[in-house]
Structure formats: structure tokens, C-alpha cells
């Protein structure tokens, strides 16, 4: 998955804090137990001595197997006695050990040199948090997409806006459930307030849950930040070219609201063309119809979108006013 390096670093920082807390808590607990139950301290001293003796046996050329077995049996007996004493005093049997957030990887983030499931969950949550800061991610799910706000009055094509919205909803749900790094590109078209952003974020929700990286933003904000980056003004930008071009899924909302100049057109072309060449999916939404779209953008952009994007057109009245 094409997570940002900063996402991995944030995850590593969280894992380190978890591990440090587990170690510190265990050390404080050990000190408390040793003071409260002196017998435990004696057992720990004996176990340490046995451990050293066992190590010497392994390195001894004249390894005495019977002696090794005696030492191991003594160690097990002491451990059993320690557990009993701890339980008698209201502690768990493993109270002297670190209580890791994730016992599988002991908060290292890796199991058998592969990302642990806890590490993956942190990466997913970082993705969600990043999107939550700029969009209502949690509110925009497929279950909360209510087609009752679309008219059931049949249009000229013998299909009502509600029927059309239902088909688009089902199509988007299938798209999200089967999403992968080389999924098709989508373009939502329709007037303001018809649910284009909602469906885009619903897809993002599922993609993130399935472990894919997502970059979401309005075309205005994305193209503005890339222009700032190009001219070396990187202090306050949220988007950068590397992430926009390489994320698993790029969502550009409200295409057409950006400030139009030669650079924004060239930048948009580069995003669309590069991601087509890399076979990395993009979801675009716009309030324009086909005629408006073709008038504003040059043929290099429109031809690529026409040839490489599946278009989903929502119709009806602004749901925000209806609500």
C-alpha cells in the first residue's frame, strides 16, 4: 500500500509510546510487588541465578543434560510458586511481565518481519484522522446515503432520479468492496447537493478500512498546494505532488472550482495523465455537465477523462435544501 512516509513515522511513534508505557508500567509494578512481597524478590533472585547456570550449560562443551533438566525443573517450580503467591496477594500470575498493547508483536509493529495487524490498524486510523480534519468522513457511509431525498418522478428517459441514485449507490458499493490499486477511474457529475461528495467519501471509508491509502481534497486546495510547492512555498501546504501522484486512491472533489490559469491546467493534466499511466485510480466530482466541462478544459484533459473514466450522473434537487 502506498502510505506516506509521514504516516509510517506517526505509526512508529505511537508504537514506541505504547512499548515505553508497557515497560515503565511493568517496572513500577515490579518495584511495588517487591516491596510488598519480599518472597517474590527472593524468587526472582533465584530465577536469575538459575538462568545464568542454564546459559553456562549451553556453552559448556561437556554439557550435562541431566543437570540442565534439573535446572529447568527448578525454574518451573519457582515460577509456579511465584504465580501462586502473586494470586494470593491479588495480582495476576504474569504481573511482573510487560503488559503490551499488542501481545503478538510486543508493540514492535512487526511479526515475523511483517507488519503486525496492530500496525496496520494504526495506519488506517491515521488515514481516517487525516480525512476527518478536512471532511465529514464518519457521516458519509453507504448506509447513510438516503435515496428517499431523490424524486421518484419519472424523467424523459423513463427513469426517475431515485432509481438512478439507487443504481449509482449499488455501483459505488461494489466498486468500494472490490477496490484495488488498479481499479477504474470514476467521475461524478451533477448539480450541487446531490451526494457526489458523500459517495466519494463512502468509497474512501471502505478503501481505508481495507488497508488502502487515500488522498482527498477539493481540486482548488490540491492544485493550489501543488502550485505553492512548485514555487518553493512549502510551509503551510497540506498536499504535495508525490502523495497526490502515488496514493492508492486520489479523490478530487468539486473540479471546476479551482482558480484557472496555465499552471493549474498543466498541473491537472499531469495528475490525470500520470495516474492513468501508473494505473492508479482517481475519483473526480464536478458540478459541470459535459458541455461546460468541454468548454473549460482543453482536449488533452477531456479526452483522457472521456476515455479512461466511468461517468456517474446524479440528478434531482439540492438535497441540502430538501433536508
mmCIF file of C-alpha atoms in Angstrom:
data_model
loop_
_atom_site.group_PDB
_atom_site.id
_atom_site.type_symbol
_atom_site.label_atom_id
_atom_site.label_comp_id
_atom_site.label_asym_id
_atom_site.label_seq_id
_atom_site.Cartn_x
_atom_site.Cartn_y
_atom_site.Cartn_z
ATOM 1 C CA UNK A 1 0.000 0.000 0.000
ATOM 2 C CA UNK A 2 1.251 3.469 -0.858
ATOM 3 C CA UNK A 3 1.128 5.093 2.564
ATOM 4 C CA UNK A 4 3.010 8.340 3.065
ATOM 5 C CA UNK A 5 6.328 8.166 4.875
ATOM 6 C CA UNK A 6 4.851 10.526 7.476
ATOM 7 C CA UNK A 7 2.035 8.002 8.089
ATOM 8 C CA UNK A 8 4.570 5.273 8.793
ATOM 9 C CA UNK A 9 6.513 7.596 11.094
ATOM 10 C CA UNK A 10 3.370 8.502 13.038
ATOM 11 C CA UNK A 11 2.581 4.810 13.429
ATOM 12 C CA UNK A 12 6.111 4.081 14.640
ATOM 13 C CA UNK A 13 5.843 6.924 17.169
ATOM 14 C CA UNK A 14 2.579 5.503 18.520
ATOM 15 C CA UNK A 15 4.102 2.023 18.796
ATOM 16 C CA UNK A 16 7.147 3.382 20.599
ATOM 17 C CA UNK A 17 4.960 5.221 23.111
ATOM 18 C CA UNK A 18 2.937 2.057 23.718
ATOM 19 C CA UNK A 19 6.067 -0.008 24.246
ATOM 20 C CA UNK A 20 7.644 2.572 26.553
ATOM 21 C CA UNK A 21 4.452 2.727 28.616
ATOM 22 C CA UNK A 22 4.302 -1.089 28.905
ATOM 23 C CA UNK A 23 7.920 -1.240 30.072
ATOM 24 C CA UNK A 24 7.539 1.645 32.537
ATOM 25 C CA UNK A 25 4.283 0.287 33.969
ATOM 26 C CA UNK A 26 5.853 -3.144 34.413
ATOM 27 C CA UNK A 27 8.894 -1.695 36.165
ATOM 28 C CA UNK A 28 6.735 0.329 38.559
ATOM 29 C CA UNK A 29 4.587 -2.734 39.227
ATOM 30 C CA UNK A 30 7.666 -4.889 39.903
ATOM 31 C CA UNK A 31 9.014 -2.383 42.409
ATOM 32 C CA UNK A 32 5.651 -2.227 44.158
ATOM 33 C CA UNK A 33 5.411 -6.028 44.353
ATOM 34 C CA UNK A 34 8.987 -6.475 45.561
ATOM 35 C CA UNK A 35 8.387 -4.040 48.422
ATOM 36 C CA UNK A 36 5.031 -5.529 49.311
ATOM 37 C CA UNK A 37 6.038 -9.213 48.950
ATOM 38 C CA UNK A 38 9.719 -9.816 49.851
ATOM 39 C CA UNK A 39 9.381 -13.523 48.986
ATOM 40 C CA UNK A 40 8.858 -12.577 45.347
ATOM 41 C CA UNK A 41 12.158 -10.719 45.350
ATOM 42 C CA UNK A 42 13.903 -13.839 46.673
ATOM 43 C CA UNK A 43 12.299 -15.968 43.964
ATOM 44 C CA UNK A 44 13.390 -13.508 41.293
ATOM 45 C CA UNK A 45 16.985 -13.639 42.576
ATOM 46 C CA UNK A 46 16.940 -17.455 42.470
ATOM 47 C CA UNK A 47 15.446 -17.469 38.966
ATOM 48 C CA UNK A 48 18.172 -15.125 37.741
ATOM 49 C CA UNK A 49 20.854 -17.407 39.186
ATOM 50 C CA UNK A 50 19.263 -20.469 37.553
ATOM 51 C CA UNK A 51 19.085 -18.609 34.263
ATOM 52 C CA UNK A 52 22.820 -17.911 34.368
ATOM 53 C CA UNK A 53 23.526 -21.573 35.192
ATOM 54 C CA UNK A 54 21.377 -22.752 32.267
ATOM 55 C CA UNK A 55 23.256 -20.414 29.926
ATOM 56 C CA UNK A 56 26.578 -21.845 31.121
ATOM 57 C CA UNK A 57 25.321 -25.365 30.414
ATOM 58 C CA UNK A 58 24.584 -24.470 26.816
ATOM 59 C CA UNK A 59 28.081 -23.120 26.281
ATOM 60 C CA UNK A 60 29.809 -25.914 28.188
ATOM 61 C CA UNK A 61 31.427 -28.465 25.835
ATOM 62 C CA UNK A 62 30.799 -31.140 28.449
ATOM 63 C CA UNK A 63 27.147 -30.293 28.576
ATOM 64 C CA UNK A 64 25.468 -32.314 31.334
ATOM 65 C CA UNK A 65 21.949 -32.974 30.111
ATOM 66 C CA UNK A 66 20.730 -34.258 33.465
ATOM 67 C CA UNK A 67 21.994 -31.115 35.214
ATOM 68 C CA UNK A 68 20.224 -28.958 32.601
ATOM 69 C CA UNK A 69 16.953 -30.782 33.231
ATOM 70 C CA UNK A 70 17.308 -30.262 36.979
ATOM 71 C CA UNK A 71 17.848 -26.545 36.482
ATOM 72 C CA UNK A 72 14.829 -26.268 34.158
ATOM 73 C CA UNK A 73 12.665 -28.177 36.647
ATOM 74 C CA UNK A 74 13.782 -25.902 39.479
ATOM 75 C CA UNK A 75 12.992 -22.843 37.356
ATOM 76 C CA UNK A 76 9.497 -24.111 36.550
ATOM 77 C CA UNK A 77 8.842 -24.882 40.222
ATOM 78 C CA UNK A 78 9.867 -21.369 41.229
ATOM 79 C CA UNK A 79 7.726 -19.820 38.512
ATOM 80 C CA UNK A 80 4.730 -21.840 39.690
ATOM 81 C CA UNK A 81 5.308 -20.785 43.273
ATOM 82 C CA UNK A 82 5.674 -17.140 42.189
ATOM 83 C CA UNK A 83 2.365 -17.278 40.325
ATOM 84 C CA UNK A 84 0.600 -18.729 43.371
ATOM 85 C CA UNK A 85 1.995 -16.054 45.691
ATOM 86 C CA UNK A 86 1.039 -13.276 43.289
ATOM 87 C CA UNK A 87 -2.531 -14.559 43.007
ATOM 88 C CA UNK A 88 -2.792 -14.875 46.796
ATOM 89 C CA UNK A 89 -1.894 -11.184 47.036
ATOM 90 C CA UNK A 90 -4.392 -10.029 44.412
ATOM 91 C CA UNK A 91 -2.097 -9.858 41.379
ATOM 92 C CA UNK A 92 -2.229 -11.624 38.034
ATOM 93 C CA UNK A 93 0.191 -14.516 37.586
ATOM 94 C CA UNK A 94 2.139 -12.504 34.961
ATOM 95 C CA UNK A 95 2.095 -9.235 36.919
ATOM 96 C CA UNK A 96 5.900 -8.929 36.708
ATOM 97 C CA UNK A 97 5.854 -9.019 32.895
ATOM 98 C CA UNK A 98 5.177 -6.187 30.456
ATOM 99 C CA UNK A 99 1.504 -5.828 29.578
ATOM 100 C CA UNK A 100 1.848 -4.919 25.921
ATOM 101 C CA UNK A 101 -0.998 -3.320 23.987
ATOM 102 C CA UNK A 102 -0.409 -5.993 21.343
ATOM 103 C CA UNK A 103 0.969 -9.239 22.811
ATOM 104 C CA UNK A 104 1.539 -10.651 19.305
ATOM 105 C CA UNK A 105 4.300 -8.204 18.370
ATOM 106 C CA UNK A 106 5.015 -6.798 21.850
ATOM 107 C CA UNK A 107 4.318 -3.322 20.434
ATOM 108 C CA UNK A 108 7.146 -3.501 17.896
ATOM 109 C CA UNK A 109 4.689 -3.416 14.989
ATOM 110 C CA UNK A 110 6.201 -6.478 13.326
ATOM 111 C CA UNK A 111 5.587 -10.215 13.480
ATOM 112 C CA UNK A 112 7.991 -12.468 11.586
ATOM 113 C CA UNK A 113 9.382 -9.440 9.730
ATOM 114 C CA UNK A 114 5.901 -8.472 8.503
ATOM 115 C CA UNK A 115 3.599 -5.671 9.571
ATOM 116 C CA UNK A 116 1.557 -6.729 12.570
ATOM 117 C CA UNK A 117 -2.219 -6.264 12.404
ATOM 118 C CA UNK A 118 -1.941 -3.608 15.145
ATOM 119 C CA UNK A 119 0.499 -1.639 12.969
ATOM 120 C CA UNK A 120 -1.927 -1.827 10.045
ATOM 121 C CA UNK A 121 -4.780 -0.602 12.249
ATOM 122 C CA UNK A 122 -2.729 2.396 13.344
ATOM 123 C CA UNK A 123 -2.018 3.260 9.697
ATOM 124 C CA UNK A 124 -5.724 3.008 8.903
ATOM 125 C CA UNK A 125 -6.678 5.208 11.847
ATOM 126 C CA UNK A 126 -4.070 7.787 10.826
ATOM 127 C CA UNK A 127 -5.702 7.850 7.387
ATOM 128 C CA UNK A 128 -9.145 8.325 8.912
ATOM 129 C CA UNK A 129 -7.947 11.092 11.212
ATOM 130 C CA UNK A 130 -6.270 12.926 8.333
ATOM 131 C CA UNK A 131 -9.508 12.841 6.349
ATOM 132 C CA UNK A 132 -11.674 13.737 9.334
ATOM 133 C CA UNK A 133 -9.822 17.033 9.656
ATOM 134 C CA UNK A 134 -10.996 18.161 6.220
ATOM 135 C CA UNK A 135 -14.175 16.185 5.507
ATOM 136 C CA UNK A 136 -17.144 14.574 7.329
ATOM 137 C CA UNK A 137 -15.786 11.062 6.798
ATOM 138 C CA UNK A 138 -17.785 9.334 9.548
ATOM 139 C CA UNK A 139 -21.074 10.813 8.362
ATOM 140 C CA UNK A 140 -20.574 9.718 4.745
ATOM 141 C CA UNK A 141 -21.181 5.999 4.501
ATOM 142 C CA UNK A 142 -23.202 3.912 2.088
ATOM 143 C CA UNK A 143 -25.735 3.158 4.820
ATOM 144 C CA UNK A 144 -26.323 6.866 5.457
ATOM 145 C CA UNK A 145 -26.871 7.645 1.746
ATOM 146 C CA UNK A 146 -30.647 8.106 1.704
ATOM 147 C CA UNK A 147 -32.218 7.791 -1.755
ATOM 148 C CA UNK A 148 -35.594 8.990 -0.410
ATOM 149 C CA UNK A 149 -34.389 12.551 -0.950
ATOM 150 C CA UNK A 150 -34.350 11.927 -4.705
ATOM 151 C CA UNK A 151 -37.558 12.410 -6.652
ATOM 152 C CA UNK A 152 -39.400 9.308 -7.835
ATOM 153 C CA UNK A 153 -40.948 11.288 -10.688
ATOM 154 C CA UNK A 154 -40.035 9.623 -13.986
ATOM 155 C CA UNK A 155 -37.928 11.745 -16.335
ATOM 156 C CA UNK A 156 -37.844 11.779 -20.150
ATOM 157 C CA UNK A 157 -35.689 8.644 -20.212
ATOM 158 C CA UNK A 158 -38.341 6.735 -18.232
ATOM 159 C CA UNK A 159 -36.068 6.632 -15.182
ATOM 160 C CA UNK A 160 -36.584 8.658 -12.004
ATOM 161 C CA UNK A 161 -33.740 10.433 -10.125
ATOM 162 C CA UNK A 162 -34.374 7.999 -7.259
ATOM 163 C CA UNK A 163 -33.960 4.946 -9.483
ATOM 164 C CA UNK A 164 -30.796 6.441 -10.931
ATOM 165 C CA UNK A 165 -29.391 7.255 -7.492
ATOM 166 C CA UNK A 166 -30.158 3.682 -6.349
ATOM 167 C CA UNK A 167 -28.217 2.209 -9.271
ATOM 168 C CA UNK A 168 -25.294 4.568 -8.700
ATOM 169 C CA UNK A 169 -25.284 3.716 -4.980
ATOM 170 C CA UNK A 170 -25.141 -0.004 -5.748
ATOM 171 C CA UNK A 171 -22.413 0.549 -8.329
ATOM 172 C CA UNK A 172 -20.312 2.571 -5.866
ATOM 173 C CA UNK A 173 -20.767 -0.023 -3.140
ATOM 174 C CA UNK A 174 -19.490 -2.756 -5.488
ATOM 175 C CA UNK A 175 -16.614 -0.521 -6.553
ATOM 176 C CA UNK A 176 -15.589 0.064 -2.936
ATOM 177 C CA UNK A 177 -15.884 -3.583 -1.918
ATOM 178 C CA UNK A 178 -13.677 -4.733 -4.814
ATOM 179 C CA UNK A 179 -11.320 -1.747 -4.779
ATOM 180 C CA UNK A 180 -7.634 -2.375 -5.545
ATOM 181 C CA UNK A 181 -4.613 -0.331 -6.651
ATOM 182 C CA UNK A 182 -5.639 -0.552 -10.306
ATOM 183 C CA UNK A 183 -9.397 -0.041 -10.015
ATOM 184 C CA UNK A 184 -11.141 2.027 -12.706
ATOM 185 C CA UNK A 185 -11.421 5.814 -12.515
ATOM 186 C CA UNK A 186 -14.774 7.383 -11.662
ATOM 187 C CA UNK A 187 -16.292 10.773 -12.411
ATOM 188 C CA UNK A 188 -19.376 12.004 -10.559
ATOM 189 C CA UNK A 189 -21.388 14.668 -12.373
ATOM 190 C CA UNK A 190 -24.450 16.561 -11.232
ATOM 191 C CA UNK A 191 -25.648 19.773 -9.674
ATOM 192 C CA UNK A 192 -24.686 20.939 -6.193
ATOM 193 C CA UNK A 193 -26.017 18.940 -3.251
ATOM 194 C CA UNK A 194 -26.765 15.641 -4.971
ATOM 195 C CA UNK A 195 -24.454 13.416 -2.924
ATOM 196 C CA UNK A 196 -21.306 13.321 -5.056
ATOM 197 C CA UNK A 197 -19.030 14.081 -2.114
ATOM 198 C CA UNK A 198 -20.981 11.686 0.111
ATOM 199 C CA UNK A 199 -20.449 8.767 -2.273
ATOM 200 C CA UNK A 200 -16.782 9.658 -2.779
ATOM 201 C CA UNK A 201 -16.170 9.617 0.964
ATOM 202 C CA UNK A 202 -18.184 6.415 1.381
ATOM 203 C CA UNK A 203 -15.809 4.759 -1.072
ATOM 204 C CA UNK A 204 -12.866 6.273 0.810
ATOM 205 C CA UNK A 205 -14.209 4.821 4.073
ATOM 206 C CA UNK A 206 -14.245 1.282 2.695
ATOM 207 C CA UNK A 207 -10.896 1.655 0.915
ATOM 208 C CA UNK A 208 -9.215 2.844 4.125
ATOM 209 C CA UNK A 209 -10.787 0.007 6.117
ATOM 210 C CA UNK A 210 -9.340 -2.426 3.581
ATOM 211 C CA UNK A 211 -5.844 -1.028 4.061
ATOM 212 C CA UNK A 212 -5.536 1.348 1.091
ATOM 213 C CA UNK A 213 -4.151 4.871 1.263
ATOM 214 C CA UNK A 214 -6.450 7.730 0.249
ATOM 215 C CA UNK A 215 -5.789 11.389 -0.508
ATOM 216 C CA UNK A 216 -8.939 13.517 -0.582
ATOM 217 C CA UNK A 217 -9.352 17.218 -1.300
ATOM 218 C CA UNK A 218 -11.077 19.795 -3.424
ATOM 219 C CA UNK A 219 -9.417 20.484 -6.747
ATOM 220 C CA UNK A 220 -8.911 24.079 -5.594
ATOM 221 C CA UNK A 221 -6.954 23.074 -2.487
ATOM 222 C CA UNK A 222 -4.943 20.331 -4.188
ATOM 223 C CA UNK A 223 -3.919 22.396 -7.205
ATOM 224 C CA UNK A 224 -3.213 25.470 -5.050
ATOM 225 C CA UNK A 225 -0.892 23.480 -2.778
ATOM 226 C CA UNK A 226 0.920 21.880 -5.707
ATOM 227 C CA UNK A 227 1.442 25.311 -7.232
ATOM 228 C CA UNK A 228 2.866 26.566 -3.918
ATOM 229 C CA UNK A 229 5.134 23.516 -3.731
ATOM 230 C CA UNK A 230 6.350 24.099 -7.273
ATOM 231 C CA UNK A 231 7.392 27.663 -6.376
ATOM 232 C CA UNK A 232 9.058 26.593 -3.123
ATOM 233 C CA UNK A 233 6.345 27.809 -0.746
ATOM 234 C CA UNK A 234 6.013 24.626 1.290
ATOM 235 C CA UNK A 235 5.479 25.956 4.846
ATOM 236 C CA UNK A 236 1.695 25.611 5.095
ATOM 237 C CA UNK A 237 0.753 23.183 2.336
ATOM 238 C CA UNK A 238 -1.310 20.061 3.033
ATOM 239 C CA UNK A 239 -0.907 18.311 -0.331
ATOM 240 C CA UNK A 240 2.306 17.503 -2.175
ATOM 241 C CA UNK A 241 2.931 16.137 -5.643
ATOM 242 C CA UNK A 242 4.441 12.833 -4.526
ATOM 243 C CA UNK A 243 1.425 11.855 -2.421
ATOM 244 C CA UNK A 244 -1.114 13.069 -4.978
ATOM 245 C CA UNK A 245 0.520 11.047 -7.761
ATOM 246 C CA UNK A 246 1.235 7.901 -5.737
ATOM 247 C CA UNK A 247 -1.562 7.359 -3.226
ATOM 248 C CA UNK A 248 -3.679 4.245 -3.822
ATOM 249 C CA UNK A 249 -6.796 6.371 -4.340
ATOM 250 C CA UNK A 250 -6.963 10.068 -5.163
ATOM 251 C CA UNK A 251 -10.292 11.871 -4.732
ATOM 252 C CA UNK A 252 -10.569 15.331 -6.312
ATOM 253 C CA UNK A 253 -13.788 16.993 -5.236
ATOM 254 C CA UNK A 254 -15.502 19.971 -6.906
ATOM 255 C CA UNK A 255 -13.422 20.021 -10.074
ATOM 256 C CA UNK A 256 -14.024 23.366 -11.741
ATOM 257 C CA UNK A 257 -13.893 25.473 -8.571
ATOM 258 C CA UNK A 258 -10.114 25.886 -8.810
ATOM 259 C CA UNK A 259 -8.517 29.154 -9.950
ATOM 260 C CA UNK A 260 -7.945 28.709 -13.667
ATOM 261 C CA UNK A 261 -4.540 29.594 -15.049
ATOM 262 C CA UNK A 262 -1.944 27.958 -17.246
ATOM 263 C CA UNK A 263 -0.302 26.263 -14.260
ATOM 264 C CA UNK A 264 -3.500 24.783 -12.798
ATOM 265 C CA UNK A 265 -4.449 23.353 -16.195
ATOM 266 C CA UNK A 266 -0.959 21.889 -16.671
ATOM 267 C CA UNK A 267 -0.977 20.515 -13.117
ATOM 268 C CA UNK A 268 -4.399 18.901 -13.560
ATOM 269 C CA UNK A 269 -3.266 17.332 -16.820
ATOM 270 C CA UNK A 270 -0.162 15.945 -15.118
ATOM 271 C CA UNK A 271 -2.210 14.415 -12.293
ATOM 272 C CA UNK A 272 -4.720 12.794 -14.637
ATOM 273 C CA UNK A 273 -2.162 11.612 -17.191
ATOM 274 C CA UNK A 274 0.414 10.353 -14.686
ATOM 275 C CA UNK A 275 -2.108 8.355 -12.682
ATOM 276 C CA UNK A 276 -3.536 6.864 -15.882
ATOM 277 C CA UNK A 277 -0.031 5.751 -16.884
ATOM 278 C CA UNK A 278 0.553 4.329 -13.389
ATOM 279 C CA UNK A 279 -2.912 2.734 -13.452
ATOM 280 C CA UNK A 280 -3.744 4.339 -10.124
ATOM 281 C CA UNK A 281 -7.431 5.249 -9.705
ATOM 282 C CA UNK A 282 -8.862 8.735 -9.360
ATOM 283 C CA UNK A 283 -12.383 9.756 -8.366
ATOM 284 C CA UNK A 284 -13.416 13.193 -9.626
ATOM 285 C CA UNK A 285 -16.624 15.063 -8.857
ATOM 286 C CA UNK A 286 -17.849 18.152 -10.663
ATOM 287 C CA UNK A 287 -20.958 20.312 -10.851
ATOM 288 C CA UNK A 288 -20.388 20.793 -14.592
ATOM 289 C CA UNK A 289 -22.234 18.967 -17.322
ATOM 290 C CA UNK A 290 -20.382 17.626 -20.367
ATOM 291 C CA UNK A 291 -20.811 20.825 -22.405
ATOM 292 C CA UNK A 292 -19.466 23.067 -19.637
ATOM 293 C CA UNK A 293 -16.624 20.650 -18.949
ATOM 294 C CA UNK A 294 -15.527 20.595 -22.581
ATOM 295 C CA UNK A 295 -15.604 24.384 -22.806
ATOM 296 C CA UNK A 296 -13.397 24.950 -19.748
ATOM 297 C CA UNK A 297 -10.737 22.256 -20.120
ATOM 298 C CA UNK A 298 -8.607 21.569 -23.187
ATOM 299 C CA UNK A 299 -8.869 18.372 -25.186
ATOM 300 C CA UNK A 300 -5.788 16.781 -23.559
ATOM 301 C CA UNK A 301 -7.734 16.597 -20.306
ATOM 302 C CA UNK A 302 -11.253 15.967 -21.595
ATOM 303 C CA UNK A 303 -10.199 13.208 -23.995
ATOM 304 C CA UNK A 304 -8.364 11.321 -21.269
ATOM 305 C CA UNK A 305 -11.296 11.615 -18.890
ATOM 306 C CA UNK A 306 -13.742 10.557 -21.616
ATOM 307 C CA UNK A 307 -11.626 7.532 -22.488
ATOM 308 C CA UNK A 308 -10.459 6.434 -19.049
ATOM 309 C CA UNK A 309 -13.253 7.375 -16.595
ATOM 310 C CA UNK A 310 -16.641 5.830 -15.910
ATOM 311 C CA UNK A 311 -19.157 8.651 -15.554
ATOM 312 C CA UNK A 312 -21.919 8.568 -12.953
ATOM 313 C CA UNK A 313 -24.527 11.338 -13.308
ATOM 314 C CA UNK A 314 -26.756 12.190 -10.346
ATOM 315 C CA UNK A 315 -29.944 14.145 -10.997
ATOM 316 C CA UNK A 316 -32.527 15.863 -8.852
ATOM 317 C CA UNK A 317 -32.823 18.811 -6.493
ATOM 318 C CA UNK A 318 -30.288 20.002 -3.919
ATOM 319 C CA UNK A 319 -30.659 17.560 -1.008
ATOM 320 C CA UNK A 320 -29.324 20.128 1.474
ATOM 321 C CA UNK A 321 -32.364 22.362 0.804
ATOM 322 C CA UNK A 322 -34.735 19.403 0.937
ATOM 323 C CA UNK A 323 -33.354 18.350 4.332
#
